[in-house]
CSV table of C-alpha atoms and ligand atoms in Angstrom, one decimal:
chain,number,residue,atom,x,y,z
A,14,UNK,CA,-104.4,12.0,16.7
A,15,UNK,CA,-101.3,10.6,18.0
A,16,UNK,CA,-98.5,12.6,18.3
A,17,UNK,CA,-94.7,12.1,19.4
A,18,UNK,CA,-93.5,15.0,21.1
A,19,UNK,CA,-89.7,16.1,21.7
A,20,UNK,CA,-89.5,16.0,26.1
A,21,UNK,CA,-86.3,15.9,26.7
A,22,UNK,CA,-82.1,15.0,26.2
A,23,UNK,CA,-81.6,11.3,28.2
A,24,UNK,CA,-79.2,13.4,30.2
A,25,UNK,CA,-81.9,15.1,31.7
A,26,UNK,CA,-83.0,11.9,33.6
A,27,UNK,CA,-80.8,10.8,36.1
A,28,UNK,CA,-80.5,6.9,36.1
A,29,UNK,CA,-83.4,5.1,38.2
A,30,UNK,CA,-84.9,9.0,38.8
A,31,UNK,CA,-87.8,10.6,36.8
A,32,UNK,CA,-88.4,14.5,36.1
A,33,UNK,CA,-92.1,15.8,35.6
A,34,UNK,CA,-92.7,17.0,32.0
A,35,UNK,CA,-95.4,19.3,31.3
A,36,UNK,CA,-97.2,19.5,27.8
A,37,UNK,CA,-100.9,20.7,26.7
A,38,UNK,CA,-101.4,21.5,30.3
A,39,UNK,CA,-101.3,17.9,31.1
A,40,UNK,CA,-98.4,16.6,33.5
A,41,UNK,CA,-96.5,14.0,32.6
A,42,UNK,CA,-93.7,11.7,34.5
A,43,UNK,CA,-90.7,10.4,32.3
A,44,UNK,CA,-88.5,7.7,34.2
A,45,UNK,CA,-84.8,6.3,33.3
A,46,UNK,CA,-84.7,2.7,34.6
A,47,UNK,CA,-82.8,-0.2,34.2
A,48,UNK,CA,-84.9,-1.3,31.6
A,49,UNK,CA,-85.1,2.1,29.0
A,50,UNK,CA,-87.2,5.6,29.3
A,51,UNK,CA,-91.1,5.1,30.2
A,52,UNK,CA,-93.7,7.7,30.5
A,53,UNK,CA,-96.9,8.3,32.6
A,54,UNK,CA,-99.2,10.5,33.9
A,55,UNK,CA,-97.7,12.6,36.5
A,56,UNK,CA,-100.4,12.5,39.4
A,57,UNK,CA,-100.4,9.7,41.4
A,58,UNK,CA,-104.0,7.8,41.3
A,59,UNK,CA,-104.7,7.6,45.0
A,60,UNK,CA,-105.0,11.0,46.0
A,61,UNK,CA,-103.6,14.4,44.3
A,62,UNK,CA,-100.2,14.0,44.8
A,63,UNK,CA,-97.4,14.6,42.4
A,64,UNK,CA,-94.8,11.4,41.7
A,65,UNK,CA,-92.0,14.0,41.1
A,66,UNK,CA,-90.0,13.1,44.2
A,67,UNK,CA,-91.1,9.5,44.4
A,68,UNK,CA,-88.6,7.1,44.3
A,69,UNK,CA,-87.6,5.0,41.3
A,70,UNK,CA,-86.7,1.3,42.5
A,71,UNK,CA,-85.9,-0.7,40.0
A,72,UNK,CA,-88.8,-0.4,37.4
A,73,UNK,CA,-91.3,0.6,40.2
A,74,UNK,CA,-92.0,3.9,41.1
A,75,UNK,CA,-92.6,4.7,44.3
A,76,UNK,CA,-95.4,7.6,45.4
A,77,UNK,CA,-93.9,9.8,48.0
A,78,UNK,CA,-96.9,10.7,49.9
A,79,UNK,CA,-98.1,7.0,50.9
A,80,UNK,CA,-95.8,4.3,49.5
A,81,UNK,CA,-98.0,3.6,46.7
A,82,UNK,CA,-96.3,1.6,43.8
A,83,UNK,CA,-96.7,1.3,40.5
A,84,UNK,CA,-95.1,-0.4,37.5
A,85,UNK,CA,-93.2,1.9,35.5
A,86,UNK,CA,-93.3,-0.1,32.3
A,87,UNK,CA,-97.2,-0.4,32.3
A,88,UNK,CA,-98.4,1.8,34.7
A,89,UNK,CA,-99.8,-1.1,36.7
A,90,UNK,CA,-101.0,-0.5,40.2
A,91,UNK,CA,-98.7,-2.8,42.7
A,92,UNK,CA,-99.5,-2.5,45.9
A,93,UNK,CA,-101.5,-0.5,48.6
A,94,UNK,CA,-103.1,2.3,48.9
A,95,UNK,CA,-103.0,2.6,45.1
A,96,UNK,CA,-105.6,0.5,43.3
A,97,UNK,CA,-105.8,2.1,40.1
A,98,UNK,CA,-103.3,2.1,37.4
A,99,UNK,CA,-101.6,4.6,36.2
A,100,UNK,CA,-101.7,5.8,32.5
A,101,UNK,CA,-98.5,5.1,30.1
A,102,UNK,CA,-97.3,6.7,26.9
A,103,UNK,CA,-95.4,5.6,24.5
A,104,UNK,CA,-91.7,6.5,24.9
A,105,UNK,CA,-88.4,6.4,22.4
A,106,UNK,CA,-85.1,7.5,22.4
A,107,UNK,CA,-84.3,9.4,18.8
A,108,UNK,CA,-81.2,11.6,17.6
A,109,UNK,CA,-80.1,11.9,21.2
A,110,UNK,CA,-84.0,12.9,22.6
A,111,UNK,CA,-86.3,11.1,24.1
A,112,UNK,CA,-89.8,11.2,22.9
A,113,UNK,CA,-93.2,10.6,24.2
A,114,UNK,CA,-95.9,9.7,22.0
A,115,UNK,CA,-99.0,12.0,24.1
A,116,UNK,CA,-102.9,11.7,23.1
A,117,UNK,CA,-104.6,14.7,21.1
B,21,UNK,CA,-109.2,18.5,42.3
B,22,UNK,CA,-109.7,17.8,46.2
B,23,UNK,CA,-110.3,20.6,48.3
B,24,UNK,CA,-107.8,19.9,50.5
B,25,UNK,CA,-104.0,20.2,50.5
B,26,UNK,CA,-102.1,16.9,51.8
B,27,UNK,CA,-99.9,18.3,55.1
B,28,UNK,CA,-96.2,17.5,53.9
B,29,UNK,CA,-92.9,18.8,53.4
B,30,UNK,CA,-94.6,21.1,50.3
B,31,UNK,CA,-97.6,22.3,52.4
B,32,UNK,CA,-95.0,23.0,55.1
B,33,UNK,CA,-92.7,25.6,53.0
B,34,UNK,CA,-90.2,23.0,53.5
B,35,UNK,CA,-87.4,22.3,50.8
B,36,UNK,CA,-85.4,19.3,49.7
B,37,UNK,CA,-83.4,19.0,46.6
B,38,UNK,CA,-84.2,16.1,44.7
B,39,UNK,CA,-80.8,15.0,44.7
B,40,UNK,CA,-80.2,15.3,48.4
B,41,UNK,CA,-83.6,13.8,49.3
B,42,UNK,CA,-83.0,10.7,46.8
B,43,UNK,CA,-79.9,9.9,48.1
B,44,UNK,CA,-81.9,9.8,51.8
B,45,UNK,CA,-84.8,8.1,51.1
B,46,UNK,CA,-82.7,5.4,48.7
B,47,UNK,CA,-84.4,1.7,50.5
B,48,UNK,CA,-82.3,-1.3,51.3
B,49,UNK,CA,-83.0,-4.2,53.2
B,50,UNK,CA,-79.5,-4.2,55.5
B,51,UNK,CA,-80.6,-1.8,57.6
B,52,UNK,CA,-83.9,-3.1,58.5
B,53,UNK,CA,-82.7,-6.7,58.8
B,54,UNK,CA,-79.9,-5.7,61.3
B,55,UNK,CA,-82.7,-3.7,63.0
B,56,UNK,CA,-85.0,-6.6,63.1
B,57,UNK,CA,-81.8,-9.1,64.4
B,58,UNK,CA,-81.4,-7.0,67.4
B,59,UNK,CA,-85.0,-6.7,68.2
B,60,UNK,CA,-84.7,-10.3,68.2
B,61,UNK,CA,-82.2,-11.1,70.2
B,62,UNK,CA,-83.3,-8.6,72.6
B,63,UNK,CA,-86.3,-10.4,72.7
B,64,UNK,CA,-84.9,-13.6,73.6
B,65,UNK,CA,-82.7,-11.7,76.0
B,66,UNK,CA,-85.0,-10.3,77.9
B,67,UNK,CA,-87.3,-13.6,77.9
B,68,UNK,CA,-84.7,-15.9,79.2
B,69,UNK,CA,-84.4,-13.3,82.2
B,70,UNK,CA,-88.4,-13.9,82.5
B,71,UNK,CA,-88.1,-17.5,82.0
B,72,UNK,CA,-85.6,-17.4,85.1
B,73,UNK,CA,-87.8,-15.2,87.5
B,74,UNK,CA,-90.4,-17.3,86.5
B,75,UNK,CA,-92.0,-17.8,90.5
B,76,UNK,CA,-90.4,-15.0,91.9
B,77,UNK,CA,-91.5,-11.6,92.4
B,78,UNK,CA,-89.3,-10.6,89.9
B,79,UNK,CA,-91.0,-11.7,87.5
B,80,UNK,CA,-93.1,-8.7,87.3
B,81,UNK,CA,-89.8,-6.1,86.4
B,82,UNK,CA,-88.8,-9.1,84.0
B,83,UNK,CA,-91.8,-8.6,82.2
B,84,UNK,CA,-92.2,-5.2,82.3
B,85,UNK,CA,-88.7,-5.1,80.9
B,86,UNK,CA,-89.3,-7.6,77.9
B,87,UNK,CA,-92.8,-6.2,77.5
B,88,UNK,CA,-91.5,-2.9,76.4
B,89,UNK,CA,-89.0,-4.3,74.1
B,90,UNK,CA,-92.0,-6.3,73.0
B,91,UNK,CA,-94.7,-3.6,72.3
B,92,UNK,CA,-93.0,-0.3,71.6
B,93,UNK,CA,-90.9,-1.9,68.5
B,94,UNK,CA,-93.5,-4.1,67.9
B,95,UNK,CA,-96.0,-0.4,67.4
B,96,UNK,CA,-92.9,0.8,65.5
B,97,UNK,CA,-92.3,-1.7,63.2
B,98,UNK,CA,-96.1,-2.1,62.3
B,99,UNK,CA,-95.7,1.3,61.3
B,100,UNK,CA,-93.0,1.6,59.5
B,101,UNK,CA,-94.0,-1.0,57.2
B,102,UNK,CA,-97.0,-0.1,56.7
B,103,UNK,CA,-95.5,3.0,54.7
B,104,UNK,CA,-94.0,0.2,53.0
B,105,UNK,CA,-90.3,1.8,54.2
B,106,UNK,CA,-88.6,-0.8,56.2
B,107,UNK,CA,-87.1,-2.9,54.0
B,108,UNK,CA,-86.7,-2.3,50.2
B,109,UNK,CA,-88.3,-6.2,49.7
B,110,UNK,CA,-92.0,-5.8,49.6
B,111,UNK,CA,-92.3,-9.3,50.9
B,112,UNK,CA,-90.2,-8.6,53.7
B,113,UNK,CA,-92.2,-5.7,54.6
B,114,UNK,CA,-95.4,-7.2,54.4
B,115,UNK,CA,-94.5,-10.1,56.2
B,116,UNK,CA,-93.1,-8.1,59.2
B,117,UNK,CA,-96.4,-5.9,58.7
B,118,UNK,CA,-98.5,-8.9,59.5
B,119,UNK,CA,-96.5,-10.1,62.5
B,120,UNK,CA,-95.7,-6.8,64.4
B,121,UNK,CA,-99.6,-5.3,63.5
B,122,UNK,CA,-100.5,-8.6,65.4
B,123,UNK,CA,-98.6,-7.6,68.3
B,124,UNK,CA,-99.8,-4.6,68.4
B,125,UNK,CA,-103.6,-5.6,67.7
B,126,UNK,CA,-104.4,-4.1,64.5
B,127,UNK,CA,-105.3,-5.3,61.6
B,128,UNK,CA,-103.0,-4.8,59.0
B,129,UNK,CA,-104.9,-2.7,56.1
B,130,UNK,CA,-106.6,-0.5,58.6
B,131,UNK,CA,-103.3,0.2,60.1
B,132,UNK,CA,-101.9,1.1,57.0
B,133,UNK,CA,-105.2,2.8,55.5
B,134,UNK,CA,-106.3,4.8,58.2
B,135,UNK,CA,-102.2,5.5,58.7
B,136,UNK,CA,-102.8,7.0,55.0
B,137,UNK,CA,-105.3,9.1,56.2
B,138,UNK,CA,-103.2,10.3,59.3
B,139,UNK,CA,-100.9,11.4,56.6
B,140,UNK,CA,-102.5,13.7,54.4
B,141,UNK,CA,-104.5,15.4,57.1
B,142,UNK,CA,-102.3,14.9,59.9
B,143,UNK,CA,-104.0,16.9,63.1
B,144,UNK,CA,-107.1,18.2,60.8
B,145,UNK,CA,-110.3,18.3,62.9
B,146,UNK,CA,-112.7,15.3,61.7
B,147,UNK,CA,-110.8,14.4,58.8
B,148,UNK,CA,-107.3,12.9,60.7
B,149,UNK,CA,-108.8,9.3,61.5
B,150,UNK,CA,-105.9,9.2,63.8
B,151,UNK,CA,-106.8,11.9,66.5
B,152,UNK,CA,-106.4,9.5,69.7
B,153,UNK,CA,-107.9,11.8,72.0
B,154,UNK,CA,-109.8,15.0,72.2
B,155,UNK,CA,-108.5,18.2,72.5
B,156,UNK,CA,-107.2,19.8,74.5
B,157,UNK,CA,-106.0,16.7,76.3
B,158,UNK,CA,-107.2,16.6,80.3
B,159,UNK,CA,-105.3,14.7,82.9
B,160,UNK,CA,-108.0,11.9,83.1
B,161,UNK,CA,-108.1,10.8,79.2
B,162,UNK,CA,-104.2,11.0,79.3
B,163,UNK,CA,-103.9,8.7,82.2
B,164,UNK,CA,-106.4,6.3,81.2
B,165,UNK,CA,-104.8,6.0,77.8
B,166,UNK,CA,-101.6,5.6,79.4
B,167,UNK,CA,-102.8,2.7,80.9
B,168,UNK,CA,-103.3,0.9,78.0
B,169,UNK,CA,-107.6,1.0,78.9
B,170,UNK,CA,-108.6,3.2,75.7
B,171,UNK,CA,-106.1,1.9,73.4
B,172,UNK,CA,-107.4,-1.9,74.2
B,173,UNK,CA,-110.5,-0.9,73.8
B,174,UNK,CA,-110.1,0.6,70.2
B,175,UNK,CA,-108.1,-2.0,69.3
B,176,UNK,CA,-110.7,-4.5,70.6
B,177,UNK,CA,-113.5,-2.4,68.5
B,178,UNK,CA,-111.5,-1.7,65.3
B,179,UNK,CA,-111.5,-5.5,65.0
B,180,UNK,CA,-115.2,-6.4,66.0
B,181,UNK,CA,-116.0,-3.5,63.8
B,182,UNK,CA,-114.2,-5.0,60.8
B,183,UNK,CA,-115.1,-8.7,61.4
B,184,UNK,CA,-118.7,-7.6,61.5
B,185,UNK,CA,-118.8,-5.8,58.8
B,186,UNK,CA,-120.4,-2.7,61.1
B,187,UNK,CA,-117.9,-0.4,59.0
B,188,UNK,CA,-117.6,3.5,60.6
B,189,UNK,CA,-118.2,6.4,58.3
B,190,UNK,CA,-114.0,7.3,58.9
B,191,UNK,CA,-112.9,3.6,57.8
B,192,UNK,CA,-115.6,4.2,55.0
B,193,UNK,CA,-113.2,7.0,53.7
B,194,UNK,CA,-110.6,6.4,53.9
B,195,UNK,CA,-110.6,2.5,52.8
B,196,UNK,CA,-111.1,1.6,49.1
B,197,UNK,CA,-114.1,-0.5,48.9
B,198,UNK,CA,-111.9,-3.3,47.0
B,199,UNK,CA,-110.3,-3.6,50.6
B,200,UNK,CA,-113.1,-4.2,53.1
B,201,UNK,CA,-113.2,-7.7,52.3
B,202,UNK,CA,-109.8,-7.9,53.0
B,203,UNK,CA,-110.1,-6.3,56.1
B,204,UNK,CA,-113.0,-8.5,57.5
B,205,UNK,CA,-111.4,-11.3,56.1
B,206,UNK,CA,-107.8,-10.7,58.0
B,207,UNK,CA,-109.8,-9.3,61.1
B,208,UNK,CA,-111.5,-13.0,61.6
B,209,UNK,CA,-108.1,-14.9,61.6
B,210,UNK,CA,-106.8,-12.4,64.0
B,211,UNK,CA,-109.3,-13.0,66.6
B,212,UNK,CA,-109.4,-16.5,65.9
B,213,UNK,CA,-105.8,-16.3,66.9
B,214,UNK,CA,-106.4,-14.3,69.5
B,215,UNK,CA,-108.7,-16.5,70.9
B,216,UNK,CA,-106.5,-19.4,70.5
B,217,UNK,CA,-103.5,-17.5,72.6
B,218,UNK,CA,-106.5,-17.0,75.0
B,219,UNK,CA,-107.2,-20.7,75.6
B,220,UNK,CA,-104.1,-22.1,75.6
B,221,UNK,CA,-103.6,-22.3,79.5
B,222,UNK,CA,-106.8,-24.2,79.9
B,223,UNK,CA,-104.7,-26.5,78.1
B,224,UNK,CA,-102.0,-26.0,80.6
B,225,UNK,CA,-100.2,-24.5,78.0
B,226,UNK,CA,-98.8,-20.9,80.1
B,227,UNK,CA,-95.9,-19.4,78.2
B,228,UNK,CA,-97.9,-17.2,76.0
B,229,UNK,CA,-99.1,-15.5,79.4
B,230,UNK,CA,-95.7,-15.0,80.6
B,231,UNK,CA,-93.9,-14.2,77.5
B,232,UNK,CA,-96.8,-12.9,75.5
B,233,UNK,CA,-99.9,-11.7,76.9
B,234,UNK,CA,-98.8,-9.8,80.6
B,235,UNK,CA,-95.7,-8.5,78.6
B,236,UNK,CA,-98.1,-6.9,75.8
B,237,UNK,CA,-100.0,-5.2,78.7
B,238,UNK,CA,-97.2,-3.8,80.6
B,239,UNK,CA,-95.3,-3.0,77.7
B,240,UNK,CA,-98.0,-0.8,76.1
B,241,UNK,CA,-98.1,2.7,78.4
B,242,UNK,CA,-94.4,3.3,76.9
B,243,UNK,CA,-95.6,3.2,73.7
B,244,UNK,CA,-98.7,5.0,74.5
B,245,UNK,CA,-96.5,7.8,75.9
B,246,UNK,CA,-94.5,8.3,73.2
B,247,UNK,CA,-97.8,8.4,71.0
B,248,UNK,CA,-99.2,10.7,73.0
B,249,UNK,CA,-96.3,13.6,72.7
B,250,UNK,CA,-96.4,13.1,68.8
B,251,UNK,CA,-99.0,15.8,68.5
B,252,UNK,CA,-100.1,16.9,71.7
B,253,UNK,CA,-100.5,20.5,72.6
B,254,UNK,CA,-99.8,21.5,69.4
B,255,UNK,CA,-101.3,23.0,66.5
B,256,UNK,CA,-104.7,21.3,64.9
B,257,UNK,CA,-106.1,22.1,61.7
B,258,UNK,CA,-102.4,23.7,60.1
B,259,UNK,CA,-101.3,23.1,56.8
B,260,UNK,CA,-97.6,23.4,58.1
B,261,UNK,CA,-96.1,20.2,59.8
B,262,UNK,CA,-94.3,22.3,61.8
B,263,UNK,CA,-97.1,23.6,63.8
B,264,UNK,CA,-99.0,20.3,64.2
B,265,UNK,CA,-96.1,17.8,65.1
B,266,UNK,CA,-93.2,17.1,67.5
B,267,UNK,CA,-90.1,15.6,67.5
B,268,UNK,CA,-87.7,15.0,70.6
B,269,UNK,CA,-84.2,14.2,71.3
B,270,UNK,CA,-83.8,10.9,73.0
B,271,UNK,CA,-81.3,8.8,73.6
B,272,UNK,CA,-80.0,5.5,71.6
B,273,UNK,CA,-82.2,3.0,73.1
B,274,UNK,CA,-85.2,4.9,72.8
B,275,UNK,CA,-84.3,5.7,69.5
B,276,UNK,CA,-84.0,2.3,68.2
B,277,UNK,CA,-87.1,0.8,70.0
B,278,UNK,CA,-88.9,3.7,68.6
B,279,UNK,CA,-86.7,3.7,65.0
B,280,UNK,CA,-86.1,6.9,65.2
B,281,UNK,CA,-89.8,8.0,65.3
B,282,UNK,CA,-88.7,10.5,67.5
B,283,UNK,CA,-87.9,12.5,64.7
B,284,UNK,CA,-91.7,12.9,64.2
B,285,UNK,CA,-92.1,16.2,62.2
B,286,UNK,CA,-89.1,15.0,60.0
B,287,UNK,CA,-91.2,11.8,59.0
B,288,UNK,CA,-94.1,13.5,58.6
B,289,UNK,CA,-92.5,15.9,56.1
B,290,UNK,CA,-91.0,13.3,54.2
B,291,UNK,CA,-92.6,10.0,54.8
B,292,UNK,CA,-90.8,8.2,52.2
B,293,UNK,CA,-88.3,8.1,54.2
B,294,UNK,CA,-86.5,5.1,55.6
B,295,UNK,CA,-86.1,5.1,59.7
B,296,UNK,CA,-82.7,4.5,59.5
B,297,UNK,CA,-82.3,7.4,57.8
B,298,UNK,CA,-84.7,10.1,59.5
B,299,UNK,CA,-81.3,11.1,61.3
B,300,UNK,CA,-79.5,12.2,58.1
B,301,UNK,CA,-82.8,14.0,56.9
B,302,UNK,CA,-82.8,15.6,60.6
B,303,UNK,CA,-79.9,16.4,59.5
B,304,UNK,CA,-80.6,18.1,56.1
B,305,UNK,CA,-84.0,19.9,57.5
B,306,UNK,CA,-82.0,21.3,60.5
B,307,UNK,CA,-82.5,24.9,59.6
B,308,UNK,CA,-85.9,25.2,58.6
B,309,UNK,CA,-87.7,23.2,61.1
B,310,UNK,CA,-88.5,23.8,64.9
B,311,UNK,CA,-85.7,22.9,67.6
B,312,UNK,CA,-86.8,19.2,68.7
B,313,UNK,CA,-88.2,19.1,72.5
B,314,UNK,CA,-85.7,17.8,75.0
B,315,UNK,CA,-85.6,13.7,75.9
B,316,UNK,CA,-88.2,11.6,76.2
B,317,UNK,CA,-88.9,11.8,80.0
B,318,UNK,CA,-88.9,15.3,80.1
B,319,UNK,CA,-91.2,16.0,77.3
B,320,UNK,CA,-93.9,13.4,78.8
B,321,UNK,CA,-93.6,14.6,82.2
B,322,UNK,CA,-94.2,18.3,81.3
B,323,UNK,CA,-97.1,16.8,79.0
B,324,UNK,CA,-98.1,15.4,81.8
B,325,UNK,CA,-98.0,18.3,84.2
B,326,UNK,CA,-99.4,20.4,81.7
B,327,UNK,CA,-102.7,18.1,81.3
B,328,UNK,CA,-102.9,17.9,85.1
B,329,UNK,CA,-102.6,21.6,85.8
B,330,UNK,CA,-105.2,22.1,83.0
B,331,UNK,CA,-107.8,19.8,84.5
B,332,UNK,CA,-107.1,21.4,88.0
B,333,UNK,CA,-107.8,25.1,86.5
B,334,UNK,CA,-104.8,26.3,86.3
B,335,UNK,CA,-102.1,27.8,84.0
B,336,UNK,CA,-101.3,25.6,81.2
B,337,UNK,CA,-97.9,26.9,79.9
B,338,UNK,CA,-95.6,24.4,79.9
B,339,UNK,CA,-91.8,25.4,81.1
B,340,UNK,CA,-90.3,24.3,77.9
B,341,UNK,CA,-92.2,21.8,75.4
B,342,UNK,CA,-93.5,23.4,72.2
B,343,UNK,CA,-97.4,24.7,72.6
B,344,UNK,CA,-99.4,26.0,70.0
B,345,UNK,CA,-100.7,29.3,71.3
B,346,UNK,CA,-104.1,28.6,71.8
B,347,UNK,CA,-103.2,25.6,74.2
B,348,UNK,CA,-101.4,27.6,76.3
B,349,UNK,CA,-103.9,29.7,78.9
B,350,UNK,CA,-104.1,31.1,82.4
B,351,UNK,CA,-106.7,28.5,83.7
B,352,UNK,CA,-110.3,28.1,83.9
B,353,UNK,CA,-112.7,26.5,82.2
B,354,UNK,CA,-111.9,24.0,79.2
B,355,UNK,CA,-113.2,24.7,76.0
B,356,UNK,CA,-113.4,21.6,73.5
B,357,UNK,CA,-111.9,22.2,70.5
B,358,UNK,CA,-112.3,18.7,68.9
B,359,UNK,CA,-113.2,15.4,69.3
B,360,UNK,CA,-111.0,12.0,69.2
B,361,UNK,CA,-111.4,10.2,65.9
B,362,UNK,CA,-109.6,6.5,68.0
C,1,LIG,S1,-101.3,9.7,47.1
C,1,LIG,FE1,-100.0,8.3,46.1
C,1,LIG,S2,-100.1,6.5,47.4
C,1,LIG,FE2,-101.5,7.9,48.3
């Protein structure tokens, strides 16, 4: 079942930045963009590398190891080396916290 | 999870703060556009002075002047967009990908594919698809590559290879299969072009070989020298960045024909990057990375001394470049340690 989780204030999140968010053991990415909070999986789908100091342009994050990008909103894969889209979670903003809505 | 550890700033022991390394790596398209204007008119700078040697002797310094400014940014250029860093417009970047990875006779995706590669196992035996000669280095693969000979010739392969289909284990790996298509696809219309460029004086048509063609061939042992010190003598098979890669000081022209590559183990820990910026991370790194070797000339001519004294038997400590340990010996037979992946 579904479930929203408390992650963090939106303080935490610089604007246009992310922060990695761990919960269950699974590793989570929560972004502040221009267009709201989003949420994805942490790891980067073309090889094992962490997004957490990736750059947030826009609604695109950016993988630091090879330039991959990806849609923030929908976790869609934009442009090479990444082929494979990334996986989304719900997000909203509540009393002050942001929540993400994780699987299990 | 892989069973390998991608060689970066992390596998490096090196620290950034988030804060400082965002406000670094933060992409515009100003920088990269002023870059590119300058290139240009360099360009046409040092084309009007081979347009007016044209049937003189000089013709042959003109060229080799404008061929440098043509190939070494041209290599440059090719690969800073294929990291996607140049410019913060994606179009922009791809479009310059396209032109200068023609220049410099590489098909686009494989350049930035097997540039991927080069990343995450920069200097790893086997596995770094850009290892462009074996090691150690000996005097006669260093001066035939700085000919230009072995480069053409991988260039000239890389293409057949992906036109044809004939695709090596290494491009195997590290392309996704989605891409070879692609590749084949892109290699054809670059040949075709090639070809076309080839043709045109039995059309009469001669200013591709005077602005074009000889300038591409003279221009390239610059570049090939400056490729050939990003790694050389140094440590194979390390997790750190600082064992495996060099950087130099140079001076301002070198710098911007090279845009700031020369800051090599900087850009390798933190390829996200912009050039324009790898000073100010030089900068910020300062203290926990190796002093950079001293100027350009002097780091390829002790290179060069050391791969010639090497070759002849003798000692191979260099008077002041870094060495990893292992390179440096008393003479005597060479033992291979690996073999070029280019
Ligand atoms: S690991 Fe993210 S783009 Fe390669």
């Amino acid at each position: 079942m579904n479930q929203w989780i408390d992650a963090c204030a939106p303080d935490d999140i610089d604007e246009e930045d992310l922060i990695a968010w761990e919960h269950a053991g699974r590793k989570y990415a929560i972004y502040n963009t221009e267009k709201g909070f989003f949420a994805s999986d942490l790891m980067c789908t073309h090889e094992e590398q962490s997004l957490e100091d990736g750059l947030v342009i826009d609604c695109v994050i950016e993988c630091p190891l090879h330039g991959g990008r990806f849609d923030v909103c929908t976790g869609k894969a934009l442009s090479a080396p990444v082929l494979v889209d990334l996986k989304t979670y719900p997000v909203k903003v509540e009393s002050g916290r942001v929540f993400v809505q994780v699987e299990g | 999870m892989p069973d390998y550890v991608p060689t970066n700033a992390a596998s490096s022991g090196v620290r950034l703060d988030k804060k400082t390394l965002k406000s670094i790596a933060t992409r515009t398209d100003r920088p990269g556009l002023i870059w590119l204007a300058q290139w240009t008119l360099g360009l046409v700078a040092t084309g009007t002075l081979v347009w007016a040697a044209l049937g003189t002797v000089w013709v042959w310094p003109a060229m080799l002047l404008h061929g440098t400014l043509l190939t070494v940014p041209a290599y440059a250029a090719s690969h800073e967009t294929a990291h996607g860093t140049a410019f913060r417009s994606r179009w922009l970047n791809e479009a310059v990908l396209w032109v200068s990875s023609f220049i410099f006779i590489e098909e686009p995706l494989h350049r930035r594919y097997s540039h991927t590669n080069h990343h995450t196992h920069t200097w790893h035996v086997g596995e770094d698809s850009q290892m462009p000669y074996n090691i150690p280095l000996r005097f006669a693969e260093w001066f035939a590559a700085t000919t230009g000979i072995i480069p053409l010739i991988y260039h000239v392969k890389v293409l057949y290879v992906l036109a044809t289909r004939n695709f090596s284990d290494m491009i195997l790996k590290f392309t996704p299969e989605p891409e070879l298509p692609k590749m084949t696809r892109n290699a054809r219309i670059m040949i075709a072009l090639y070809v076309l460029i080839a043709v045109l004086p039995l059309a009469g048509i001669w200013w591709p070989v005077w602005f074009i063609i000889l300038p591409r061939v003279l221009g390239t042992p610059v570049m090939i020298l400056l490729v050939l010190i990003q790694h050389a003598e140094l440590q194979e098979n390390s997790p750190s960045i600082l064992e495996s890669t060099r950087s130099f000081t140079t001076n301002r022209v070198m710098a911007f024909l090279y845009m700031n590559m020369n800051n090599h183990v900087e850009h390798h820990l933190y390829p996200q990057v912009p050039f324009h910026a790898l000073p100010k991370l030089a900068e910020a790194v300062k203290d926990q990375v190796p002093e950079p070797d001293h100027g350009f000339v002097r780091t390829c001519a002790e290179l060069g001394l050391v791969v010639l004294r090497r070759s002849l038997g003798r000692s191979t400590k260099a008077p002041t470049i870094r060495q990893a340990p292992r390179m440096i010996t008393d003479g005597g037979p060479i033992h291979s340690i690996a073999q070029k992946t280019m």
